[in-house]
Amino acid sequence: MALDGRIAGHGIGALKDGKPPDETDNANYFCEYAFLYHQMDMLEDEHRTGAYFNAITWNPESFKDKVVLDVGAGTCILSMFAAKAGAKEVFAVEATDMAVRSRKLVQAQGLSHIIKVLQGTVETVTLPSMVDVIISEWMGYFLLRESMLDSVLIARDRFLKPGGALFPSHATLFLAPVGSAKACREKQQTFDGERQHFDNFNCTMMQYYGTDFSCMQEEFLEEQRKYYLQTGMFVNLAPKQLAGSGSPVLEIDLSTITLQDLKDSAKPLRCCMRISRDSQLEGFTGYFNVTFRGSTQNPVKEVVELTTAPTTKTATHWGQQLFGFFPPLQAKNEDVLECQLFIKRQKKNHRLLQLDSAFELCRESNGKRFVCQKREDTWYVD
């Protein structure tokens, strides 16, 4: 029995392509993955591609003579790694027309006898057997943007044998306080400029057309506030920009988490970030790690970790997500920034995120702890 109550193996039969994504989901998400430039951008991320290559090729015993499912296969690069590591059979499932190109790539590598490319969503394909291993690169900005993990869990519940392994097997989302962020200051300046922009606009409308738009000012500023001040920013931060180390706010074991767990926003996520120096906190950042450990029954010999943490070296294509505090918080060394976070899916597009948060900056004085600043904010990961 699958973890969420479905009978594992539903969808087992003759090998069969699945259905394409619905038109809305294709336009919102899938369509960009059909372009080679987008696939190349991901493949050229040496941290991403190298971590998967190492996790698979350093652990051939996890793949030798195994049946593997690649969810969201793209160019089938992970499928080809698995085949070269000794997999007996690989089912590569790709929802977009990239499947046509990946068949050509697989054939050019002489691996068509091992890798079978299926076009369609993993929710609708039919496989001839259960699988020993599921591989997938499902992570989005702030780990969960794009909601592709849903598809991996559905594939797990439909096709993975008991004790089978997922690559990666674990994921952790971190938050860290940011002490210096030029991007936050620039966003504030731009927003302030939009306020003046509206005043100038309204004066022009009154002077030339006799129409007063002042009743729209608050709605305009609300639009601009959401765009400039409440939407996460893609950044590549250096460690020196952090005002404290990262703290895990969400830890996922892909073998046990359920779809309901993933979608349930009723319980808040919590973490505490200790401030390491006197600083003006201009915001916080989110980044993630994924780890390749195999399963309890099929553990790897060489554990591999992929991190998107701030670095002075080459960054990943995920970078980090930066969320600004407007105005900044005034923190001192050894303060603790406590966070309560709800990660929700946006109503307009379930693949985008809404973060509802409450922060408390706590300080100790004369042996007593008190809250010196509080704030509640809503941010968006678009």
mmCIF file of C-alpha atoms in Angstrom:
data_model
loop_
_atom_site.group_PDB
_atom_site.id
_atom_site.type_symbol
_atom_site.label_atom_id
_atom_site.label_comp_id
_atom_site.label_asym_id
_atom_site.label_seq_id
_atom_site.Cartn_x
_atom_site.Cartn_y
_atom_site.Cartn_z
ATOM 1 C CA MET A 1 0.000 0.000 0.000
ATOM 2 C CA ALA A 2 1.365 3.424 -0.935
ATOM 3 C CA LEU A 3 1.919 5.999 1.786
ATOM 4 C CA ASP A 4 -1.127 8.109 0.898
ATOM 5 C CA GLY A 5 -3.476 5.149 0.558
ATOM 6 C CA ARG A 6 -3.246 4.475 -3.154
ATOM 7 C CA ILE A 7 -2.375 0.997 -4.341
ATOM 8 C CA ALA A 8 1.219 1.023 -5.535
ATOM 9 C CA GLY A 9 1.603 -0.233 -9.079
ATOM 10 C CA HIS A 10 -1.500 1.447 -10.528
ATOM 11 C CA GLY A 11 -0.423 2.285 -14.057
ATOM 12 C CA ILE A 12 1.513 -0.957 -14.602
ATOM 13 C CA GLY A 13 0.923 -2.577 -17.981
ATOM 14 C CA ALA A 14 2.246 -2.302 -21.497
ATOM 15 C CA LEU A 15 4.743 0.574 -21.905
ATOM 16 C CA LYS A 16 2.685 3.562 -22.991
ATOM 17 C CA ASP A 17 3.117 7.307 -23.410
ATOM 18 C CA GLY A 18 1.006 9.519 -21.199
ATOM 19 C CA LYS A 19 -1.143 12.585 -21.740
ATOM 20 C CA PRO A 20 0.335 16.051 -22.261
ATOM 21 C CA PRO A 21 -0.106 18.713 -19.569
ATOM 22 C CA ASP A 22 -3.313 20.722 -19.722
ATOM 23 C CA GLU A 23 -3.066 23.955 -21.673
ATOM 24 C CA THR A 24 -2.922 26.241 -18.641
ATOM 25 C CA ASP A 25 -0.224 24.254 -16.858
ATOM 26 C CA ASN A 26 1.732 23.986 -20.084
ATOM 27 C CA ALA A 27 1.636 27.762 -20.567
ATOM 28 C CA ASN A 28 2.488 28.480 -16.914
ATOM 29 C CA TYR A 29 5.229 25.919 -16.482
ATOM 30 C CA PHE A 30 6.032 23.111 -18.911
ATOM 31 C CA CYS A 31 6.475 25.053 -22.150
ATOM 32 C CA GLU A 32 9.858 26.608 -21.280
ATOM 33 C CA TYR A 33 11.367 23.160 -20.704
ATOM 34 C CA ALA A 34 10.737 22.281 -24.366
ATOM 35 C CA PHE A 35 13.481 24.708 -25.449
ATOM 36 C CA LEU A 36 17.088 23.597 -25.757
ATOM 37 C CA TYR A 37 18.433 26.921 -24.433
ATOM 38 C CA HIS A 38 16.671 26.284 -21.126
ATOM 39 C CA GLN A 39 17.942 22.712 -20.920
ATOM 40 C CA MET A 40 21.461 23.937 -21.730
ATOM 41 C CA ASP A 41 21.272 26.537 -18.960
ATOM 42 C CA MET A 42 20.607 23.778 -16.439
ATOM 43 C CA LEU A 43 23.170 21.376 -17.900
ATOM 44 C CA GLU A 44 25.858 24.053 -17.793
ATOM 45 C CA ASP A 45 25.352 24.407 -14.034
ATOM 46 C CA GLU A 46 28.348 22.288 -13.021
ATOM 47 C CA HIS A 47 27.147 22.015 -9.411
ATOM 48 C CA ARG A 48 23.792 20.603 -10.494
ATOM 49 C CA THR A 49 24.951 18.286 -13.263
ATOM 50 C CA GLY A 50 28.127 17.312 -11.437
ATOM 51 C CA ALA A 51 26.285 16.392 -8.241
ATOM 52 C CA TYR A 52 23.940 14.049 -10.116
ATOM 53 C CA PHE A 53 26.827 12.591 -12.112
ATOM 54 C CA ASN A 54 28.783 11.901 -8.931
ATOM 55 C CA ALA A 55 25.800 10.564 -7.001
ATOM 56 C CA ILE A 56 25.073 8.045 -9.756
ATOM 57 C CA THR A 57 28.515 7.099 -11.069
ATOM 58 C CA TRP A 58 30.154 6.921 -7.628
ATOM 59 C CA ASN A 59 27.442 4.475 -6.539
ATOM 60 C CA PRO A 60 27.174 1.956 -9.386
ATOM 61 C CA GLU A 61 25.997 -0.739 -6.958
ATOM 62 C CA SER A 62 22.790 1.307 -6.499
ATOM 63 C CA PHE A 63 22.101 1.089 -10.264
ATOM 64 C CA LYS A 64 23.667 -2.124 -11.536
ATOM 65 C CA ASP A 65 20.951 -4.365 -13.027
ATOM 66 C CA LYS A 66 18.277 -2.039 -11.603
ATOM 67 C CA VAL A 67 15.149 -0.650 -13.271
ATOM 68 C CA VAL A 68 15.176 3.152 -13.085
ATOM 69 C CA LEU A 69 12.530 5.835 -13.613
ATOM 70 C CA ASP A 70 13.635 9.355 -14.573
ATOM 71 C CA VAL A 71 10.871 11.885 -13.777
ATOM 72 C CA GLY A 72 10.993 15.040 -15.904
ATOM 73 C CA ALA A 73 13.838 13.636 -17.967
ATOM 74 C CA GLY A 74 14.494 16.664 -20.204
ATOM 75 C CA THR A 75 17.482 15.737 -22.377
ATOM 76 C CA CYS A 76 17.752 12.372 -20.564
ATOM 77 C CA ILE A 77 21.129 13.266 -19.105
ATOM 78 C CA LEU A 78 20.295 11.561 -15.788
ATOM 79 C CA SER A 79 18.938 8.528 -17.634
ATOM 80 C CA MET A 80 22.215 8.265 -19.530
ATOM 81 C CA PHE A 81 24.198 8.495 -16.292
ATOM 82 C CA ALA A 82 22.089 5.655 -14.869
ATOM 83 C CA ALA A 83 22.515 3.520 -17.971
ATOM 84 C CA LYS A 84 26.285 3.990 -17.913
ATOM 85 C CA ALA A 85 26.277 3.063 -14.199
ATOM 86 C CA GLY A 86 24.825 -0.322 -15.105
ATOM 87 C CA ALA A 87 21.034 0.112 -15.035
ATOM 88 C CA LYS A 88 19.224 -2.739 -16.760
ATOM 89 C CA GLU A 89 16.358 -0.552 -17.973
ATOM 90 C CA VAL A 90 15.542 3.133 -17.702
ATOM 91 C CA PHE A 91 12.121 4.696 -18.275
ATOM 92 C CA ALA A 92 12.630 8.393 -19.066
ATOM 93 C CA VAL A 93 9.384 10.363 -18.721
ATOM 94 C CA GLU A 94 9.256 13.837 -20.255
ATOM 95 C CA ALA A 95 6.030 15.833 -20.605
ATOM 96 C CA THR A 96 7.167 18.228 -23.347
ATOM 97 C CA ASP A 97 8.352 17.863 -26.939
ATOM 98 C CA MET A 98 11.877 17.692 -25.549
ATOM 99 C CA ALA A 99 11.086 13.970 -25.487
ATOM 100 C CA VAL A 100 11.486 13.893 -29.282
ATOM 101 C CA ARG A 101 14.938 15.443 -29.025
ATOM 102 C CA SER A 102 15.966 13.251 -26.102
ATOM 103 C CA ARG A 103 15.163 10.114 -28.104
ATOM 104 C CA LYS A 104 17.616 11.377 -30.717
ATOM 105 C CA LEU A 105 20.234 12.037 -28.028
ATOM 106 C CA VAL A 106 19.768 8.606 -26.474
ATOM 107 C CA GLN A 107 20.103 6.946 -29.855
ATOM 108 C CA ALA A 108 23.269 8.944 -30.616
ATOM 109 C CA GLN A 109 24.842 7.607 -27.405
ATOM 110 C CA GLY A 110 23.975 4.024 -28.374
ATOM 111 C CA LEU A 111 21.691 3.623 -25.347
ATOM 112 C CA SER A 112 18.293 3.070 -26.965
ATOM 113 C CA HIS A 113 18.327 -0.584 -25.894
ATOM 114 C CA ILE A 114 18.348 0.519 -22.241
ATOM 115 C CA ILE A 115 16.558 3.898 -22.156
ATOM 116 C CA LYS A 116 12.926 4.090 -23.221
ATOM 117 C CA VAL A 117 11.667 7.652 -23.563
ATOM 118 C CA LEU A 118 7.969 8.223 -22.824
ATOM 119 C CA GLN A 119 6.249 11.497 -23.648
ATOM 120 C CA GLY A 120 3.535 12.640 -21.281
ATOM 121 C CA THR A 121 3.093 13.488 -17.609
ATOM 122 C CA VAL A 122 4.291 10.914 -15.112
ATOM 123 C CA GLU A 123 0.797 10.957 -13.641
ATOM 124 C CA THR A 124 -0.579 9.398 -16.858
ATOM 125 C CA VAL A 125 2.147 7.149 -18.322
ATOM 126 C CA THR A 126 1.990 3.362 -18.109
ATOM 127 C CA LEU A 127 5.066 1.297 -17.253
ATOM 128 C CA PRO A 128 5.515 -2.460 -17.729
ATOM 129 C CA SER A 129 6.942 -2.976 -14.237
ATOM 130 C CA MET A 130 7.725 -1.413 -10.902
ATOM 131 C CA VAL A 131 11.110 0.306 -10.568
ATOM 132 C CA ASP A 132 14.034 0.068 -8.150
ATOM 133 C CA VAL A 133 15.180 3.694 -8.353
ATOM 134 C CA ILE A 134 13.594 7.056 -9.155
ATOM 135 C CA ILE A 135 15.866 9.881 -10.261
ATOM 136 C CA SER A 136 14.648 13.427 -10.773
ATOM 137 C CA GLU A 137 15.850 17.023 -10.703
ATOM 138 C CA TRP A 138 12.676 18.555 -9.299
ATOM 139 C CA MET A 139 13.958 21.484 -7.229
ATOM 140 C CA GLY A 140 12.827 25.047 -7.949
ATOM 141 C CA TYR A 141 13.601 28.444 -6.446
ATOM 142 C CA PHE A 142 13.177 28.337 -2.657
ATOM 143 C CA LEU A 143 13.212 24.549 -3.116
ATOM 144 C CA LEU A 144 9.451 24.165 -3.638
ATOM 145 C CA ARG A 145 8.626 26.628 -6.424
ATOM 146 C CA GLU A 146 7.239 24.813 -9.507
ATOM 147 C CA SER A 147 5.634 22.052 -7.355
ATOM 148 C CA MET A 148 7.418 19.358 -9.352
ATOM 149 C CA LEU A 149 7.976 17.407 -6.156
ATOM 150 C CA ASP A 150 4.273 16.532 -6.381
ATOM 151 C CA SER A 151 4.972 14.535 -9.537
ATOM 152 C CA VAL A 152 7.942 12.746 -7.961
ATOM 153 C CA LEU A 153 5.815 11.650 -5.003
ATOM 154 C CA ILE A 154 3.050 10.460 -7.318
ATOM 155 C CA ALA A 155 5.637 8.495 -9.300
ATOM 156 C CA ARG A 156 6.955 7.035 -6.034
ATOM 157 C CA ASP A 157 3.499 5.901 -4.983
ATOM 158 C CA ARG A 158 2.657 4.479 -8.409
ATOM 159 C CA PHE A 159 5.883 2.820 -9.458
ATOM 160 C CA LEU A 160 8.583 2.490 -6.769
ATOM 161 C CA LYS A 161 9.147 -0.956 -5.277
ATOM 162 C CA PRO A 162 9.072 -1.244 -1.460
ATOM 163 C CA GLY A 163 12.519 -0.276 -0.236
ATOM 164 C CA GLY A 164 13.354 1.427 -3.516
ATOM 165 C CA ALA A 165 15.600 4.482 -3.600
ATOM 166 C CA LEU A 166 15.012 8.089 -4.620
ATOM 167 C CA PHE A 167 17.845 10.258 -5.981
ATOM 168 C CA PRO A 168 17.984 12.701 -4.262
ATOM 169 C CA SER A 169 16.595 11.158 -1.093
ATOM 170 C CA HIS A 170 16.497 14.179 1.238
ATOM 171 C CA ALA A 171 16.108 17.952 0.955
ATOM 172 C CA THR A 172 16.519 20.815 3.425
ATOM 173 C CA LEU A 173 15.359 24.423 3.103
ATOM 174 C CA PHE A 174 17.419 26.996 5.026
ATOM 175 C CA LEU A 175 16.783 30.599 6.031
ATOM 176 C CA ALA A 176 19.588 33.025 6.886
ATOM 177 C CA PRO A 177 19.601 36.702 7.963
ATOM 178 C CA VAL A 178 21.059 39.157 5.473
ATOM 179 C CA GLY A 179 22.981 42.153 6.762
ATOM 180 C CA SER A 180 23.956 43.864 3.537
ATOM 181 C CA ALA A 181 21.874 43.735 0.371
ATOM 182 C CA LYS A 182 22.168 46.432 -2.257
ATOM 183 C CA ALA A 183 19.244 44.821 -4.100
ATOM 184 C CA CYS A 184 16.902 45.588 -1.183
ATOM 185 C CA ARG A 185 17.938 49.229 -1.097
ATOM 186 C CA GLU A 186 17.458 49.518 -4.850
ATOM 187 C CA LYS A 187 13.974 47.997 -4.587
ATOM 188 C CA GLN A 188 13.010 50.533 -1.917
ATOM 189 C CA GLN A 189 14.327 53.407 -4.035
ATOM 190 C CA THR A 190 12.421 52.192 -7.071
ATOM 191 C CA PHE A 191 9.206 51.863 -5.073
ATOM 192 C CA ASP A 192 9.644 55.389 -3.707
ATOM 193 C CA GLY A 193 10.142 56.559 -7.290
ATOM 194 C CA GLU A 194 6.857 54.961 -8.314
ATOM 195 C CA ARG A 195 5.042 57.002 -5.680
ATOM 196 C CA GLN A 196 6.371 60.191 -7.325
ATOM 197 C CA HIS A 197 5.589 58.696 -10.740
ATOM 198 C CA PHE A 198 1.902 58.413 -9.810
ATOM 199 C CA ASP A 199 1.772 61.986 -8.529
ATOM 200 C CA ASN A 200 3.259 63.232 -11.813
ATOM 201 C CA PHE A 201 0.889 61.046 -13.801
ATOM 202 C CA ASN A 202 -2.165 62.354 -11.958
ATOM 203 C CA CYS A 203 -1.105 65.969 -12.440
ATOM 204 C CA THR A 204 -0.738 65.351 -16.191
ATOM 205 C CA MET A 205 -4.166 63.683 -16.410
ATOM 206 C CA MET A 206 -5.749 66.622 -14.584
ATOM 207 C CA GLN A 207 -3.924 69.315 -16.561
ATOM 208 C CA TYR A 208 -4.512 67.951 -20.060
ATOM 209 C CA TYR A 209 -7.620 65.770 -19.750
ATOM 210 C CA GLY A 210 -9.487 67.024 -16.699
ATOM 211 C CA THR A 211 -9.501 63.558 -15.122
ATOM 212 C CA ASP A 212 -8.550 62.957 -11.490
ATOM 213 C CA PHE A 213 -6.922 59.550 -10.862
ATOM 214 C CA SER A 214 -6.189 60.150 -7.175
ATOM 215 C CA CYS A 215 -8.813 57.581 -6.128
ATOM 216 C CA MET A 216 -6.544 54.952 -7.742
ATOM 217 C CA GLN A 217 -3.388 55.932 -5.881
ATOM 218 C CA GLU A 218 -3.617 53.344 -3.087
ATOM 219 C CA GLU A 219 -4.404 50.539 -5.518
ATOM 220 C CA PHE A 220 -1.459 51.546 -7.697
ATOM 221 C CA LEU A 221 0.882 51.625 -4.720
ATOM 222 C CA GLU A 222 -0.395 48.235 -3.557
ATOM 223 C CA GLU A 223 0.468 46.795 -6.985
ATOM 224 C CA GLN A 224 3.929 48.326 -6.897
ATOM 225 C CA ARG A 225 4.523 47.307 -3.282
ATOM 226 C CA LYS A 226 3.793 43.677 -4.134
ATOM 227 C CA TYR A 227 6.066 43.779 -7.186
ATOM 228 C CA TYR A 228 9.014 45.650 -5.671
ATOM 229 C CA LEU A 229 8.860 44.993 -1.921
ATOM 230 C CA GLN A 230 6.980 41.712 -1.465
ATOM 231 C CA THR A 231 8.342 39.542 -4.278
ATOM 232 C CA GLY A 232 11.462 37.467 -3.732
ATOM 233 C CA MET A 233 14.568 38.444 -5.672
ATOM 234 C CA PHE A 234 16.973 36.094 -7.435
ATOM 235 C CA VAL A 235 20.437 36.839 -6.055
ATOM 236 C CA ASN A 236 23.889 35.325 -5.737
ATOM 237 C CA LEU A 237 24.969 36.271 -2.231
ATOM 238 C CA ALA A 238 28.447 35.973 -0.728
ATOM 239 C CA PRO A 239 28.788 34.531 2.793
ATOM 240 C CA LYS A 240 30.023 37.898 4.103
ATOM 241 C CA GLN A 241 26.617 39.406 3.303
ATOM 242 C CA LEU A 242 24.955 37.138 5.846
ATOM 243 C CA ALA A 243 24.492 38.402 9.397
ATOM 244 C CA GLY A 244 24.387 34.876 10.787
ATOM 245 C CA SER A 245 24.496 31.265 9.715
ATOM 246 C CA GLY A 246 21.618 29.510 7.982
ATOM 247 C CA SER A 247 19.028 27.588 9.979
ATOM 248 C CA PRO A 248 16.938 24.688 8.630
ATOM 249 C CA VAL A 249 13.246 25.531 8.427
ATOM 250 C CA LEU A 250 12.037 22.494 6.445
ATOM 251 C CA GLU A 251 13.536 19.007 6.166
ATOM 252 C CA ILE A 252 12.112 16.487 3.706
ATOM 253 C CA ASP A 253 12.630 12.733 3.538
ATOM 254 C CA LEU A 254 11.347 11.870 0.075
ATOM 255 C CA SER A 255 10.670 8.269 1.070
ATOM 256 C CA THR A 256 8.104 9.179 3.716
ATOM 257 C CA ILE A 257 6.614 12.607 2.983
ATOM 258 C CA THR A 258 3.111 12.508 1.515
ATOM 259 C CA LEU A 259 1.396 14.798 -0.942
ATOM 260 C CA GLN A 260 -0.892 15.940 1.858
ATOM 261 C CA ASP A 261 2.124 16.827 4.002
ATOM 262 C CA LEU A 262 3.492 18.876 1.127
ATOM 263 C CA LYS A 263 0.269 20.754 0.471
ATOM 264 C CA ASP A 264 -0.830 21.250 4.082
ATOM 265 C CA SER A 265 -0.111 24.834 5.150
ATOM 266 C CA ALA A 266 -2.022 24.590 8.443
ATOM 267 C CA LYS A 267 1.120 24.030 10.495
ATOM 268 C CA PRO A 268 3.766 26.763 10.655
ATOM 269 C CA LEU A 269 7.431 26.078 9.985
ATOM 270 C CA ARG A 270 9.779 27.520 12.597
ATOM 271 C CA CYS A 271 13.457 28.314 12.880
ATOM 272 C CA CYS A 272 15.814 30.495 14.918
ATOM 273 C CA MET A 273 18.677 32.422 13.323
ATOM 274 C CA ARG A 274 21.436 33.683 15.619
ATOM 275 C CA ILE A 275 22.931 37.033 14.646
ATOM 276 C CA SER A 276 26.739 36.964 14.537
ATOM 277 C CA ARG A 277 27.495 40.701 14.530
ATOM 278 C CA ASP A 278 25.943 44.098 15.100
ATOM 279 C CA SER A 279 24.177 44.843 11.836
ATOM 280 C CA GLN A 280 21.226 46.300 10.060
ATOM 281 C CA LEU A 281 19.175 43.337 8.841
ATOM 282 C CA GLU A 282 17.996 44.245 5.369
ATOM 283 C CA GLY A 283 16.211 40.952 4.854
ATOM 284 C CA PHE A 284 16.574 37.191 4.858
ATOM 285 C CA THR A 285 17.457 34.653 2.216
ATOM 286 C CA GLY A 286 16.280 31.153 1.411
ATOM 287 C CA TYR A 287 18.412 28.396 -0.107
ATOM 288 C CA PHE A 288 18.465 24.600 -0.065
ATOM 289 C CA ASN A 289 20.541 21.448 -0.012
ATOM 290 C CA VAL A 290 19.615 18.058 -1.441
ATOM 291 C CA THR A 291 21.369 14.843 -0.437
ATOM 292 C CA PHE A 292 21.764 11.524 -2.237
ATOM 293 C CA ARG A 293 21.722 8.737 0.356
ATOM 294 C CA GLY A 294 19.714 6.031 -1.390
ATOM 295 C CA SER A 295 17.253 4.126 0.778
ATOM 296 C CA THR A 296 17.481 2.146 4.007
ATOM 297 C CA GLN A 297 17.452 -1.102 2.002
ATOM 298 C CA ASN A 298 19.670 0.265 -0.787
ATOM 299 C CA PRO A 299 22.014 2.854 0.786
ATOM 300 C CA VAL A 300 24.735 4.505 -1.239
ATOM 301 C CA LYS A 301 28.394 4.005 -0.417
ATOM 302 C CA GLU A 302 29.318 7.584 -1.317
ATOM 303 C CA VAL A 303 26.908 10.239 -0.026
ATOM 304 C CA VAL A 304 26.732 13.301 -2.299
ATOM 305 C CA GLU A 305 25.244 16.689 -1.404
ATOM 306 C CA LEU A 306 24.226 19.527 -3.697
ATOM 307 C CA THR A 307 24.015 22.945 -2.034
ATOM 308 C CA THR A 308 22.756 26.306 -3.236
ATOM 309 C CA ALA A 309 24.144 28.202 -0.216
ATOM 310 C CA PRO A 310 25.802 31.610 -0.665
ATOM 311 C CA THR A 311 29.344 31.156 -1.918
ATOM 312 C CA THR A 312 32.390 33.058 -3.110
ATOM 313 C CA LYS A 313 32.784 30.483 -5.881
ATOM 314 C CA THR A 314 30.606 29.824 -8.932
ATOM 315 C CA ALA A 315 26.937 29.903 -7.938
ATOM 316 C CA THR A 316 24.250 27.481 -9.041
ATOM 317 C CA HIS A 317 21.557 28.495 -11.518
ATOM 318 C CA TRP A 318 19.112 28.517 -8.583
ATOM 319 C CA GLY A 319 21.058 31.227 -6.748
ATOM 320 C CA GLN A 320 19.185 32.249 -3.603
ATOM 321 C CA GLN A 321 15.883 33.997 -2.977
ATOM 322 C CA LEU A 322 16.152 37.300 -1.115
ATOM 323 C CA PHE A 323 13.268 38.881 0.802
ATOM 324 C CA GLY A 324 13.623 42.417 2.100
ATOM 325 C CA PHE A 325 12.736 43.950 5.435
ATOM 326 C CA PHE A 326 11.280 47.391 4.762
ATOM 327 C CA PRO A 327 12.408 49.108 6.941
ATOM 328 C CA PRO A 328 15.440 47.069 8.068
ATOM 329 C CA LEU A 329 15.731 45.577 11.560
ATOM 330 C CA GLN A 330 18.430 46.850 13.911
ATOM 331 C CA ALA A 331 20.224 43.806 15.336
ATOM 332 C CA LYS A 332 23.107 43.219 17.723
ATOM 333 C CA ASN A 333 25.580 40.387 18.024
ATOM 334 C CA GLU A 334 24.012 37.333 19.734
ATOM 335 C CA ASP A 335 20.438 38.463 19.012
ATOM 336 C CA VAL A 336 18.138 35.697 17.797
ATOM 337 C CA LEU A 337 15.780 36.181 14.865
ATOM 338 C CA GLU A 338 12.847 33.829 15.373
ATOM 339 C CA CYS A 339 10.725 32.993 12.345
ATOM 340 C CA GLN A 340 7.319 31.424 11.928
ATOM 341 C CA LEU A 341 6.580 30.658 8.292
ATOM 342 C CA PHE A 342 3.647 29.312 6.301
ATOM 343 C CA ILE A 343 4.536 28.215 2.757
ATOM 344 C CA LYS A 344 1.417 28.253 0.598
ATOM 345 C CA ARG A 345 0.681 27.854 -3.090
ATOM 346 C CA GLN A 346 -0.578 30.922 -4.898
ATOM 347 C CA LYS A 347 -4.212 30.696 -5.924
ATOM 348 C CA LYS A 348 -3.593 32.108 -9.399
ATOM 349 C CA ASN A 349 -0.884 29.517 -10.133
ATOM 350 C CA HIS A 350 -0.266 26.557 -7.838
ATOM 351 C CA ARG A 351 3.366 26.330 -9.007
ATOM 352 C CA LEU A 352 4.189 29.708 -7.413
ATOM 353 C CA LEU A 353 4.544 30.310 -3.672
ATOM 354 C CA GLN A 354 3.183 32.670 -1.041
ATOM 355 C CA LEU A 355 5.080 33.033 2.228
ATOM 356 C CA ASP A 356 3.186 34.307 5.283
ATOM 357 C CA SER A 357 5.634 35.065 8.052
ATOM 358 C CA ALA A 358 6.059 36.455 11.529
ATOM 359 C CA PHE A 359 9.492 37.500 12.810
ATOM 360 C CA GLU A 360 10.647 38.404 16.313
ATOM 361 C CA LEU A 361 14.088 39.842 16.997
ATOM 362 C CA CYS A 362 14.953 38.669 20.506
ATOM 363 C CA ARG A 363 17.700 39.932 22.816
ATOM 364 C CA GLU A 364 19.049 39.026 26.229
ATOM 365 C CA SER A 365 19.818 41.653 28.820
ATOM 366 C CA ASN A 366 20.694 41.091 32.496
ATOM 367 C CA GLY A 367 19.835 37.424 32.128
ATOM 368 C CA LYS A 368 16.370 38.123 30.740
ATOM 369 C CA ARG A 369 15.166 37.620 27.191
ATOM 370 C CA PHE A 370 12.829 40.084 25.525
ATOM 371 C CA VAL A 371 11.458 40.839 22.066
ATOM 372 C CA CYS A 372 12.850 44.115 20.769
ATOM 373 C CA GLN A 373 11.226 44.124 17.300
ATOM 374 C CA LYS A 374 8.349 42.314 15.616
ATOM 375 C CA ARG A 375 7.061 42.220 12.099
ATOM 376 C CA GLU A 376 4.626 40.254 9.956
ATOM 377 C CA ASP A 377 4.976 40.095 6.191
ATOM 378 C CA THR A 378 3.690 38.304 3.132
ATOM 379 C CA TRP A 379 6.111 37.564 0.295
ATOM 380 C CA TYR A 380 5.743 35.883 -3.076
ATOM 381 C CA VAL A 381 8.049 33.559 -5.001
ATOM 382 C CA ASP A 382 6.980 34.139 -8.617
#
